mmCIF file of C-alpha atoms and ligand atoms in Angstrom:
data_model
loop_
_atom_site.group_PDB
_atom_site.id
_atom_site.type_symbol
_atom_site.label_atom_id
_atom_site.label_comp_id
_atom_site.label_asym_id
_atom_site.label_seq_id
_atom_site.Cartn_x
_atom_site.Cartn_y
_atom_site.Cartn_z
ATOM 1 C CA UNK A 1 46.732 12.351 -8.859
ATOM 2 C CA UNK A 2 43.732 14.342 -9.605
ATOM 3 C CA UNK A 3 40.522 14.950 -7.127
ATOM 4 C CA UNK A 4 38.782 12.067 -6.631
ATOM 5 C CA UNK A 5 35.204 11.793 -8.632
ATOM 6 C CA UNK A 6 32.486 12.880 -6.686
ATOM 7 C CA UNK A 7 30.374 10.408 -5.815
ATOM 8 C CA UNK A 8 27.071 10.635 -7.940
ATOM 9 C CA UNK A 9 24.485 12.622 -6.530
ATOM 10 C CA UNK A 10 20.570 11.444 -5.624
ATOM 11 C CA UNK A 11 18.068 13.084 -7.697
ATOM 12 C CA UNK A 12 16.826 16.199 -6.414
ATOM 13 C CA UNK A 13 13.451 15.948 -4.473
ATOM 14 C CA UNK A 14 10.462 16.710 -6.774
ATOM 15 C CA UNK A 15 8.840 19.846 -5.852
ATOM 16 C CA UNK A 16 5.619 18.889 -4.141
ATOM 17 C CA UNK A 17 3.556 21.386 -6.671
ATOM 18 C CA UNK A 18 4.737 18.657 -9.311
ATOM 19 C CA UNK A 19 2.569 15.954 -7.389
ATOM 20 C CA UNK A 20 -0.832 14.831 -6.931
ATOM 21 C CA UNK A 21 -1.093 12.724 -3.592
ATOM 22 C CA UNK A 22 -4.002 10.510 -3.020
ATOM 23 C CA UNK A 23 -4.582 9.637 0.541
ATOM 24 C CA UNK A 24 -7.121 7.046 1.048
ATOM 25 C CA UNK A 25 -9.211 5.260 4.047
ATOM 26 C CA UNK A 26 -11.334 2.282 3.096
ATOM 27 C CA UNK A 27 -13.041 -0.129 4.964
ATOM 28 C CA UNK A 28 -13.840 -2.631 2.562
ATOM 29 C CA UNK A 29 -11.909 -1.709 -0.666
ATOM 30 C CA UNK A 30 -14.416 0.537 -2.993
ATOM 31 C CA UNK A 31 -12.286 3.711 -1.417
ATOM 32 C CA UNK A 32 -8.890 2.514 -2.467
ATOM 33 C CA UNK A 33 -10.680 1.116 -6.109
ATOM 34 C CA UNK A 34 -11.592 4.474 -6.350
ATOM 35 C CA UNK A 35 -8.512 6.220 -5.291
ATOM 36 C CA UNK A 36 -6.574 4.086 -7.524
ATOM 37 C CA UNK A 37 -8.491 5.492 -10.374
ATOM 38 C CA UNK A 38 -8.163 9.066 -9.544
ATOM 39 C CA UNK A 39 -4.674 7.521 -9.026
ATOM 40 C CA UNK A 40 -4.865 6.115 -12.905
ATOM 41 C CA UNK A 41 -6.068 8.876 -14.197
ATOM 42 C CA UNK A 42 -4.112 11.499 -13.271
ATOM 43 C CA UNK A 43 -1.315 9.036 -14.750
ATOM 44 C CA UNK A 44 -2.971 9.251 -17.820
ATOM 45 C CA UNK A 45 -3.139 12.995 -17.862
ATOM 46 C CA UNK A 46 0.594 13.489 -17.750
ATOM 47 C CA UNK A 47 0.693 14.286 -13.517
ATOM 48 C CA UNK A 48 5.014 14.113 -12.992
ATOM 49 C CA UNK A 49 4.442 12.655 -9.692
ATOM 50 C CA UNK A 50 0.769 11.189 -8.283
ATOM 51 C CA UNK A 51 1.187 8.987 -5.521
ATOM 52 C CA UNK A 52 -1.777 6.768 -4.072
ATOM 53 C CA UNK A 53 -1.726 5.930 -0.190
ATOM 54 C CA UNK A 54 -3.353 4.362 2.719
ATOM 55 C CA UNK A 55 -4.070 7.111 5.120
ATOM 56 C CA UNK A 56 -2.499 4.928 7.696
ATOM 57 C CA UNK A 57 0.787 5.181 6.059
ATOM 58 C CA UNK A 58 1.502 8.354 5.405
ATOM 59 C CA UNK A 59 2.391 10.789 8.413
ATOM 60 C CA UNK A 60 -0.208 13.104 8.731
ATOM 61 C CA UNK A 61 3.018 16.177 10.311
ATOM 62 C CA UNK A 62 4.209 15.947 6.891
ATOM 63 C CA UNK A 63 0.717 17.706 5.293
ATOM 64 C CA UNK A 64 1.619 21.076 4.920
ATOM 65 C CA UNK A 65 4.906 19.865 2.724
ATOM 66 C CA UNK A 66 2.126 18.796 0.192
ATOM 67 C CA UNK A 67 0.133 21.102 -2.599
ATOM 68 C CA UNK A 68 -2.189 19.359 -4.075
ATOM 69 C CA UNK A 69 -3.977 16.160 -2.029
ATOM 70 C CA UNK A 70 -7.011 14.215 -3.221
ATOM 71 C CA UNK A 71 -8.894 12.482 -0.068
ATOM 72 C CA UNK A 72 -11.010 9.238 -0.437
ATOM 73 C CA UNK A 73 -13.013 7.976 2.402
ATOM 74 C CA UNK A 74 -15.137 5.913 3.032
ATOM 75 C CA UNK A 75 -17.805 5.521 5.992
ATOM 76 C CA UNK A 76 -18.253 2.345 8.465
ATOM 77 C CA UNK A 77 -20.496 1.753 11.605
ATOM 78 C CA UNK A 78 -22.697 4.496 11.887
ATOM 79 C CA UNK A 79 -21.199 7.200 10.543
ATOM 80 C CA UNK A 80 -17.653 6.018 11.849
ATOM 81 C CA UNK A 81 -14.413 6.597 9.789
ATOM 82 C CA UNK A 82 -12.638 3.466 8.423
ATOM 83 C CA UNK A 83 -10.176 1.826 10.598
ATOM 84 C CA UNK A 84 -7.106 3.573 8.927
ATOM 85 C CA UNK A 85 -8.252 6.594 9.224
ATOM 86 C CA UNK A 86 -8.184 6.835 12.749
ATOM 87 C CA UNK A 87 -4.707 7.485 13.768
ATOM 88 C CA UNK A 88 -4.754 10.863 10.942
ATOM 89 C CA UNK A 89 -7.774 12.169 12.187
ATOM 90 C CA UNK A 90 -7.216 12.262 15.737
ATOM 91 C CA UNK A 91 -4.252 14.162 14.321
ATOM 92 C CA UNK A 92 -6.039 16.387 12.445
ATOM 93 C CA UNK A 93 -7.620 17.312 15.733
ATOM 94 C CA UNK A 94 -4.892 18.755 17.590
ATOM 95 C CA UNK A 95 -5.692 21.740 19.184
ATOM 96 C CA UNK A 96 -2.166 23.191 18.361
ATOM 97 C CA UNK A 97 -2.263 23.108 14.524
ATOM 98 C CA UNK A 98 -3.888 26.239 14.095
ATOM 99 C CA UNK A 99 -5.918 28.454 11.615
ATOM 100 C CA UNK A 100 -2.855 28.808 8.866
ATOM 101 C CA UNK A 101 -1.105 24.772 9.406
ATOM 102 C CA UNK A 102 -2.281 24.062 6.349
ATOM 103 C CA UNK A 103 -1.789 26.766 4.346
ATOM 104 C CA UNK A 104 -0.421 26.954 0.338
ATOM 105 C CA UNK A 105 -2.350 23.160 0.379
ATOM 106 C CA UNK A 106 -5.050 22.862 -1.952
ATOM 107 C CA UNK A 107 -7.680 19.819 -1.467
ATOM 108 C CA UNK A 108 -10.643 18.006 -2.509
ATOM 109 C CA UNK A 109 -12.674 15.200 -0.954
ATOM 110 C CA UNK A 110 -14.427 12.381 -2.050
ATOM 111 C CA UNK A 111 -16.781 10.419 0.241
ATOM 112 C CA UNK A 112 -18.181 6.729 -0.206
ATOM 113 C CA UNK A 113 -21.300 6.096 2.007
ATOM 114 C CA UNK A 114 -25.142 5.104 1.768
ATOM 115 C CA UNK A 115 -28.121 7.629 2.051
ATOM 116 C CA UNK A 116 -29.904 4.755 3.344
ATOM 117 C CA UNK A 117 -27.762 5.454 6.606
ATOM 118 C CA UNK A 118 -28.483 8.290 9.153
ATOM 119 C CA UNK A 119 -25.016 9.095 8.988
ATOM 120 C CA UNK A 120 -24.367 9.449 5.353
ATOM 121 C CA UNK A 121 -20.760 10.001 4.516
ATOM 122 C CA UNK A 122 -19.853 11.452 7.874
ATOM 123 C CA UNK A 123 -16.750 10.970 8.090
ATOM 124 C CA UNK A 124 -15.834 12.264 4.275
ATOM 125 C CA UNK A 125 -17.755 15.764 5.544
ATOM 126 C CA UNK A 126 -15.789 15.879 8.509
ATOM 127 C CA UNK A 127 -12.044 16.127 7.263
ATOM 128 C CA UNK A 128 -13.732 18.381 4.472
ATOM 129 C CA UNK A 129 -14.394 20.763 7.221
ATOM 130 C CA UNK A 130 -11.653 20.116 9.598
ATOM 131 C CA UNK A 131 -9.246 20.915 6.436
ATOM 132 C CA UNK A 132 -10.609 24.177 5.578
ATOM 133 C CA UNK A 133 -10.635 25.546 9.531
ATOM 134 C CA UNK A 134 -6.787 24.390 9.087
ATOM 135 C CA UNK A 135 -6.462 26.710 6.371
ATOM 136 C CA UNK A 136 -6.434 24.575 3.780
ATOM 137 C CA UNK A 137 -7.763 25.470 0.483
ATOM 138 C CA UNK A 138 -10.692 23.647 -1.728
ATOM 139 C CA UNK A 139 -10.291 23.016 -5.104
ATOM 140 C CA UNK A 140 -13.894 21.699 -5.689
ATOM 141 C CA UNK A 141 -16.826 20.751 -3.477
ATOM 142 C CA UNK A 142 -16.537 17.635 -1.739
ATOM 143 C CA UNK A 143 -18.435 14.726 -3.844
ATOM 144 C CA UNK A 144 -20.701 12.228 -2.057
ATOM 145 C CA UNK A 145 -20.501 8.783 -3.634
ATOM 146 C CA UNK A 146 -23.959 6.706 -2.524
ATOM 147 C CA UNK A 147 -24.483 3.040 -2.582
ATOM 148 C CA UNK A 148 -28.209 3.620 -3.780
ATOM 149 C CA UNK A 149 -26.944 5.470 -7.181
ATOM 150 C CA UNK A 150 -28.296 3.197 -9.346
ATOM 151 C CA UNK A 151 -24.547 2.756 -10.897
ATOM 152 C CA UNK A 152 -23.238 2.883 -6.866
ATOM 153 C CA UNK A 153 -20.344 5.289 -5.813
ATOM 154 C CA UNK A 154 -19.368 5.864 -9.515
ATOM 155 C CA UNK A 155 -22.531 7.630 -10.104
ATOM 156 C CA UNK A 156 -20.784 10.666 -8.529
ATOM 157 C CA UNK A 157 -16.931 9.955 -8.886
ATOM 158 C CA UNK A 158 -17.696 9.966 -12.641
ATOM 159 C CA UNK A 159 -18.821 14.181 -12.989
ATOM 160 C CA UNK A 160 -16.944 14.672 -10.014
ATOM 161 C CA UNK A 161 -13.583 13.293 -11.219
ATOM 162 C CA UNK A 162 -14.343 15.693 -14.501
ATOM 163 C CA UNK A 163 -14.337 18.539 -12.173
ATOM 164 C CA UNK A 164 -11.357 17.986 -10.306
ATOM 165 C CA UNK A 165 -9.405 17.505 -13.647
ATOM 166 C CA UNK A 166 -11.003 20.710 -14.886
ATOM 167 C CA UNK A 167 -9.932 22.574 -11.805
ATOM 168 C CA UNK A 168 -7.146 21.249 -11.156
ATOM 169 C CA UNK A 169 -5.625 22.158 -14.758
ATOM 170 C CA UNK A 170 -7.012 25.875 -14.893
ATOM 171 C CA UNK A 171 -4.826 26.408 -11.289
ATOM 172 C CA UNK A 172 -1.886 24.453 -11.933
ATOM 173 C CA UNK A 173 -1.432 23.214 -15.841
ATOM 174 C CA UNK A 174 1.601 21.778 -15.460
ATOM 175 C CA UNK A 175 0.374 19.183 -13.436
ATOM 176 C CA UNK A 176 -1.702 17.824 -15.970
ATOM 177 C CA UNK A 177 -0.030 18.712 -19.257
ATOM 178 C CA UNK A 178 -2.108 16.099 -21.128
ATOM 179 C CA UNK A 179 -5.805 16.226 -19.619
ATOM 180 C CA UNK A 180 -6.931 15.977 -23.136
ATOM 181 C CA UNK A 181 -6.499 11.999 -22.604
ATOM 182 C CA UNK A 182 -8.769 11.871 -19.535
ATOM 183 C CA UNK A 183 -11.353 14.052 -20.185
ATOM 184 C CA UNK A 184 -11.923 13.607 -23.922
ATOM 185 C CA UNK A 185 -10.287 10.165 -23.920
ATOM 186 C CA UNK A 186 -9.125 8.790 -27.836
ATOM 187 C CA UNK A 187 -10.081 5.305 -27.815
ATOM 188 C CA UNK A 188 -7.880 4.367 -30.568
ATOM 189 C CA UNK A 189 -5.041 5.627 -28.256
ATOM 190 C CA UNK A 190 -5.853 2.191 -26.414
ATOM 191 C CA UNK A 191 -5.024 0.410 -29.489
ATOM 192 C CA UNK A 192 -5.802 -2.946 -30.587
ATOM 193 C CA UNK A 193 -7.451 -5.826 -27.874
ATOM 194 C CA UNK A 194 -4.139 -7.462 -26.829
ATOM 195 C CA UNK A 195 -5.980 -10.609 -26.268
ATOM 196 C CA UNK A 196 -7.186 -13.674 -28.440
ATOM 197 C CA UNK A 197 -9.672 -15.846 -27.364
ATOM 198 C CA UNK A 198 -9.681 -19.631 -29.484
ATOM 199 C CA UNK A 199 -12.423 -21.851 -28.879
ATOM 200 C CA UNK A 200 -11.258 -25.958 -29.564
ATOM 201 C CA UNK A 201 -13.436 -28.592 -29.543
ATOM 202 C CA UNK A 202 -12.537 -31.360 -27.225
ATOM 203 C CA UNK A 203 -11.758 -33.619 -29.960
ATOM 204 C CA UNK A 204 -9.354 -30.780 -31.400
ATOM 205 C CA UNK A 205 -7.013 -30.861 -28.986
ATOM 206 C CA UNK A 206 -3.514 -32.545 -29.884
ATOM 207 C CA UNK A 207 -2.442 -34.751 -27.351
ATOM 208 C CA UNK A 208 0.639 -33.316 -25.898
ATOM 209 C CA UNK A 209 -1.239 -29.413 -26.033
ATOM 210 C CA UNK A 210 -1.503 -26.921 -23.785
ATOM 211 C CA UNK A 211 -5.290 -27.378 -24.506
ATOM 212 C CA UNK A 212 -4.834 -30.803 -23.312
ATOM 213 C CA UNK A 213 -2.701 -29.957 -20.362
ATOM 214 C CA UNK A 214 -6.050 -27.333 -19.728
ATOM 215 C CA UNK A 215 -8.471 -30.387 -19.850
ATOM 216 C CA UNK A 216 -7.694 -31.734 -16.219
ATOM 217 C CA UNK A 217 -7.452 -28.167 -15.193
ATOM 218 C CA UNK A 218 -11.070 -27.734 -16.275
ATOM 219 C CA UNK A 219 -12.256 -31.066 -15.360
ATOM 220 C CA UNK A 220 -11.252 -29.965 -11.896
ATOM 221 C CA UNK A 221 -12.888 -26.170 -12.216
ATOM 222 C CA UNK A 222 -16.107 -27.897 -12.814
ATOM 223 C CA UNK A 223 -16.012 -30.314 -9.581
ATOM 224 C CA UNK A 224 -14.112 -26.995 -7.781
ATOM 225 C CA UNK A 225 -14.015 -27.406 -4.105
ATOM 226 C CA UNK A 226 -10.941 -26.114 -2.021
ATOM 227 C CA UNK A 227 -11.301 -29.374 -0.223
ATOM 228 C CA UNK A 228 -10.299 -31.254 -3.578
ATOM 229 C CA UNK A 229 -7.779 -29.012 -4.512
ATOM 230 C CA UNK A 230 -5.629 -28.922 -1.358
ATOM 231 C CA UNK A 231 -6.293 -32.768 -1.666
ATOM 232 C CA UNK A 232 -4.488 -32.944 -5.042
ATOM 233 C CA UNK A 233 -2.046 -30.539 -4.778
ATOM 234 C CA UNK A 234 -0.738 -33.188 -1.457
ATOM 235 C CA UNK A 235 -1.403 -29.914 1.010
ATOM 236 C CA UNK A 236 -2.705 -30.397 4.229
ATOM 237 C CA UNK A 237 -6.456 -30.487 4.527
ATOM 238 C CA UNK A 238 -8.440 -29.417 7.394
ATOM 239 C CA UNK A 239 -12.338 -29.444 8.013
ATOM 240 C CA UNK A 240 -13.359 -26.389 10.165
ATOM 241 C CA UNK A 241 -16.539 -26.327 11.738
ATOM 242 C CA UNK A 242 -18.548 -22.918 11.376
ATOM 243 C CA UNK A 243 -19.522 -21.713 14.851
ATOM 244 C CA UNK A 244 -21.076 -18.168 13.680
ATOM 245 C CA UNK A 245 -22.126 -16.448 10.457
ATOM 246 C CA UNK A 246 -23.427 -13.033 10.999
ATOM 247 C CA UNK A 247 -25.060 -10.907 8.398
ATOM 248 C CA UNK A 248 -23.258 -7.274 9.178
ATOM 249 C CA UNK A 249 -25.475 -5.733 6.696
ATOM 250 C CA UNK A 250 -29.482 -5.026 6.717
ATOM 251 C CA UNK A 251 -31.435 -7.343 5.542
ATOM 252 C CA UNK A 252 -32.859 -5.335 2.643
ATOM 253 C CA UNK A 253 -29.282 -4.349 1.821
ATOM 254 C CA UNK A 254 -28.090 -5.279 -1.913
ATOM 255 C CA UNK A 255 -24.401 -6.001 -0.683
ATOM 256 C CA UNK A 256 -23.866 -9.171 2.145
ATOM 257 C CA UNK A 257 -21.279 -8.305 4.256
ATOM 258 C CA UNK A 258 -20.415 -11.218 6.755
ATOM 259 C CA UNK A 259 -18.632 -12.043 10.131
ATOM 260 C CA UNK A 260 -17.334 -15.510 10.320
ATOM 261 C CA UNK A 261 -15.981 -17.518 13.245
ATOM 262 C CA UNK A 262 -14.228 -20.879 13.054
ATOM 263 C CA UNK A 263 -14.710 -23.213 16.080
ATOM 264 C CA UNK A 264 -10.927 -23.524 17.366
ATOM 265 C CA UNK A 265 -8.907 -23.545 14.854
ATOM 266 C CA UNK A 266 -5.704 -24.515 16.861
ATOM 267 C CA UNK A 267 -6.620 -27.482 17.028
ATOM 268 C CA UNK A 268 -6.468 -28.197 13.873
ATOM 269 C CA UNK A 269 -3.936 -25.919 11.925
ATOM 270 C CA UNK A 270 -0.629 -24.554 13.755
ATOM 271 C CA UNK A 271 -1.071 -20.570 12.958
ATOM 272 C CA UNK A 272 0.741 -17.073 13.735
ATOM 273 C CA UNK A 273 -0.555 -13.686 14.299
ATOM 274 C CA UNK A 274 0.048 -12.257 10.484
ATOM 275 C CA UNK A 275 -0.825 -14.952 8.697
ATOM 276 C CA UNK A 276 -3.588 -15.146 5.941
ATOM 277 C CA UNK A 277 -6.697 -17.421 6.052
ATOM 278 C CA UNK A 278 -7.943 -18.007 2.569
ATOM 279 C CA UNK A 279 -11.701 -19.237 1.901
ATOM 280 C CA UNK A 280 -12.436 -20.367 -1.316
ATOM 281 C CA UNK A 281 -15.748 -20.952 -2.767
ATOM 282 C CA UNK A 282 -17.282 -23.725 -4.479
ATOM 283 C CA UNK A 283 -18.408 -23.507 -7.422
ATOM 284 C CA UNK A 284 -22.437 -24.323 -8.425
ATOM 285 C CA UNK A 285 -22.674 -26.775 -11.131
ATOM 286 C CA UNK A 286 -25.931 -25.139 -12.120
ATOM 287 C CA UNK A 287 -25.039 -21.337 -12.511
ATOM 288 C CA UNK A 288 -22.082 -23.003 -14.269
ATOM 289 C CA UNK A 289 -24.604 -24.557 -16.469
ATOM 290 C CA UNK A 290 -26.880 -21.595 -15.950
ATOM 291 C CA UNK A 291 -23.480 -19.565 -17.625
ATOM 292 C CA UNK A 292 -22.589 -21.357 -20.275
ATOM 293 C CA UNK A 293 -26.059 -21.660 -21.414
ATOM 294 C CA UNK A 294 -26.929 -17.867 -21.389
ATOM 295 C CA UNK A 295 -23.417 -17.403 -23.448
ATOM 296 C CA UNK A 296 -24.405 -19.942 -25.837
ATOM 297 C CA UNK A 297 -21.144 -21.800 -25.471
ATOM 298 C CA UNK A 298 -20.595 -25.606 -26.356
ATOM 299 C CA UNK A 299 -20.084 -26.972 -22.734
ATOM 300 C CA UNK A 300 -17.142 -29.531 -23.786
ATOM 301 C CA UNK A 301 -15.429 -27.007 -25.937
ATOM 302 C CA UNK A 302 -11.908 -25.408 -24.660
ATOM 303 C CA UNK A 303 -10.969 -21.745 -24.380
ATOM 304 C CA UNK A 304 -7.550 -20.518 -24.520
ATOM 305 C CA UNK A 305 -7.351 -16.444 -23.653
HETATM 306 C C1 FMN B 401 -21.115 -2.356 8.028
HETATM 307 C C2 FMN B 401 -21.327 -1.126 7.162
HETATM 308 C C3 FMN B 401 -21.657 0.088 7.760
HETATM 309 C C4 FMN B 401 -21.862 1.234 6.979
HETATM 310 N N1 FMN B 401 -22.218 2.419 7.597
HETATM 311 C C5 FMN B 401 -22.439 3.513 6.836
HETATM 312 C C6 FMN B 401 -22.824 4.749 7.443
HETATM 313 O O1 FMN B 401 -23.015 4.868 8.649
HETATM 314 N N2 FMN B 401 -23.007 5.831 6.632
HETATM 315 C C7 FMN B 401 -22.817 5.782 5.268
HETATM 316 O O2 FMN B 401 -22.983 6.798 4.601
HETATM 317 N N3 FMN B 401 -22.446 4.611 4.673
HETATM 318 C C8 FMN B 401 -22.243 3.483 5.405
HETATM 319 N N4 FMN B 401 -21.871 2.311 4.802
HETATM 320 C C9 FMN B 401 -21.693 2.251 3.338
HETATM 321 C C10 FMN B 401 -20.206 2.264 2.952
HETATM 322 O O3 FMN B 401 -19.578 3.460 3.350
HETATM 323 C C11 FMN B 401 -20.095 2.110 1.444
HETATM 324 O O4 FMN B 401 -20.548 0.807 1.084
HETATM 325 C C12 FMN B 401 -18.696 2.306 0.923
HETATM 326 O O5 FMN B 401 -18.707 2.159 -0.476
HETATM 327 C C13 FMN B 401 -17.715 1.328 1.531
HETATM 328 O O6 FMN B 401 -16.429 1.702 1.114
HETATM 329 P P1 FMN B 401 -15.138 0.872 1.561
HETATM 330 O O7 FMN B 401 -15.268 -0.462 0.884
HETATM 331 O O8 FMN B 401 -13.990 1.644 1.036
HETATM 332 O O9 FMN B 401 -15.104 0.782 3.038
HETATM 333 C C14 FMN B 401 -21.702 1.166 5.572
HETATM 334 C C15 FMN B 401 -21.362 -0.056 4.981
HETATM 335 C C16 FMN B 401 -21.185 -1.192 5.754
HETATM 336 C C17 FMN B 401 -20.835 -2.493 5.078
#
């Protein structure tokens, strides 16, 4: 008998100069929106390896294995770092690290915040500081994304992102061997719209359609209410009264950022620590009217997409 096979082997590890890792802390979700662009894009630009994470789950020891890391972070409170952000930062504290820890890693940071804050973007300068006295290196300036841009946070991430790609090429080319595609993108390279929209009257639709199938669908988007949905669908249905509703946000503030409590839900609904509450709105006939009249669409007309 011969030797026995080897057994096949794992992949080798990529080299981390081959990937672009996007760490992210977000209180409210524009941080990871926008780190799941840089995420995209970098795709798009031929990056080997680009991986897009929660700050929370990655293990902050395991920094100076990485070359090239992206930060996005956002800023809570006043002036306070996002929830998952926390646990790496007080890390990123440590006496012990020293002036070299994070040395051969090359960085850039890009804050989300409001100048209409004292605080603006603390946190986001913070680690862009902290990263440097560990010896890291920048690749560009830190970019400050503001609520009050009249186009918000992508006001800045827009140049900013340029930038990065720009720099991050001229070190490193192989990491993005196609930045042509992000920073002079070819539309046609998107190709053709991949949807089609019909429009049916209501007396179009055959009887035994999809279109038809769609109608009670509709009828029921128009009269939307969670209640009457749970209702139909034979779920349980439970009326919860509304104890608080707290505006978090100023009162001149463009975004409305609430705190809700329910008035004891046990005794209503039988619930575990983990699971998800969903709130649905209700629709408003009249900005449904309001809608269909700015669009100039036939209000008893069907749409398939
Ligand atoms: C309750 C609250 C507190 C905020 N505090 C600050 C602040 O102190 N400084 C600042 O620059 N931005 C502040 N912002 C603005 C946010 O950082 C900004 O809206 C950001 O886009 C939120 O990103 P996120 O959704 O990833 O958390 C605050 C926003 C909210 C809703």
């Amino acid at each position: 008998m011969g030797p026995s096979p080897s057994p096949p082997q794992p992949p080798p590890p990529l080299p981390a100069t081959g990937r672009l890792l996007v760490l992210y802390a977000s209180q409210t979700g524009n941080a990871m929106d926008a780190a799941e662009r840089v995420g995209r894009e970098a795709e798009r630009g031929g990056c080997p390896a680009v991986d897009v994470l929660s700050m929370d789950s990655f293990d902050p020891s395991c920094l100076p294995g990485e070359r090239s890391v992206v930060f996005v972070v956002s800023t809570t409170g006043q002036g306070d770092p996002p929830d998952s952000m926390k646990g790496f930062w007080r890390y990123l504290l440590k006496k012990d690290l020293g002036a070299r820890w994070l040395e051969g890693l090359r960085f850039a940071v890009f804050g989300l915040g409001d100048s209409g804050y004292q605080k603006y973007n603390l946190p986001a300068k913070k680690i862009d500081r902290r990263l440097l006295q560990l010896g890291a290196e920048i690749i560009i300036e830190i970019g400050l994304g503001d609520d009050q841009h009249p186009s918000g946070y992508e006001g800045a991430l827009d140049p900013w992102l340029l930038s990065l790609w720009e720099s991050l090429n001229k070190a490193n080319p192989s990491l993005l061997p196609r930045i042509t595609d992000i920073i002079n993108p070819n539309l046609n390279y998107l190709g053709d719209s991949k949807i089609e929209v019909i429009y049916y009257s209501c007396n179009d639709a055959p009887p035994d359609s999809v279109v038809s199938d769609s109608k009670k669908l509709i009828e029921r988007a128009r009269l939307m209410s969670p209640a009457l949905k749970f209702h139909s669908d034979g779920e349980p249905q439970y009326m919860l009264k509304m104890v608080t509703n707290q505006r978090l946000t100023k009162e001149d503030y463009e975004k409305d950022v609430r705190h809700f409590e329910l008035e004891d839900p046990s005794s209503a609904i039988s619930y575990q620590v983990g699971d998800a509450l969903e709130i649905l709105p209700s629709q408003n006939p009249s900005a449904v009217n309001a809608f269909i009249e700015r669009c100039n669409l036939d209000p008893d007309s069907y749409i398939t997409v």
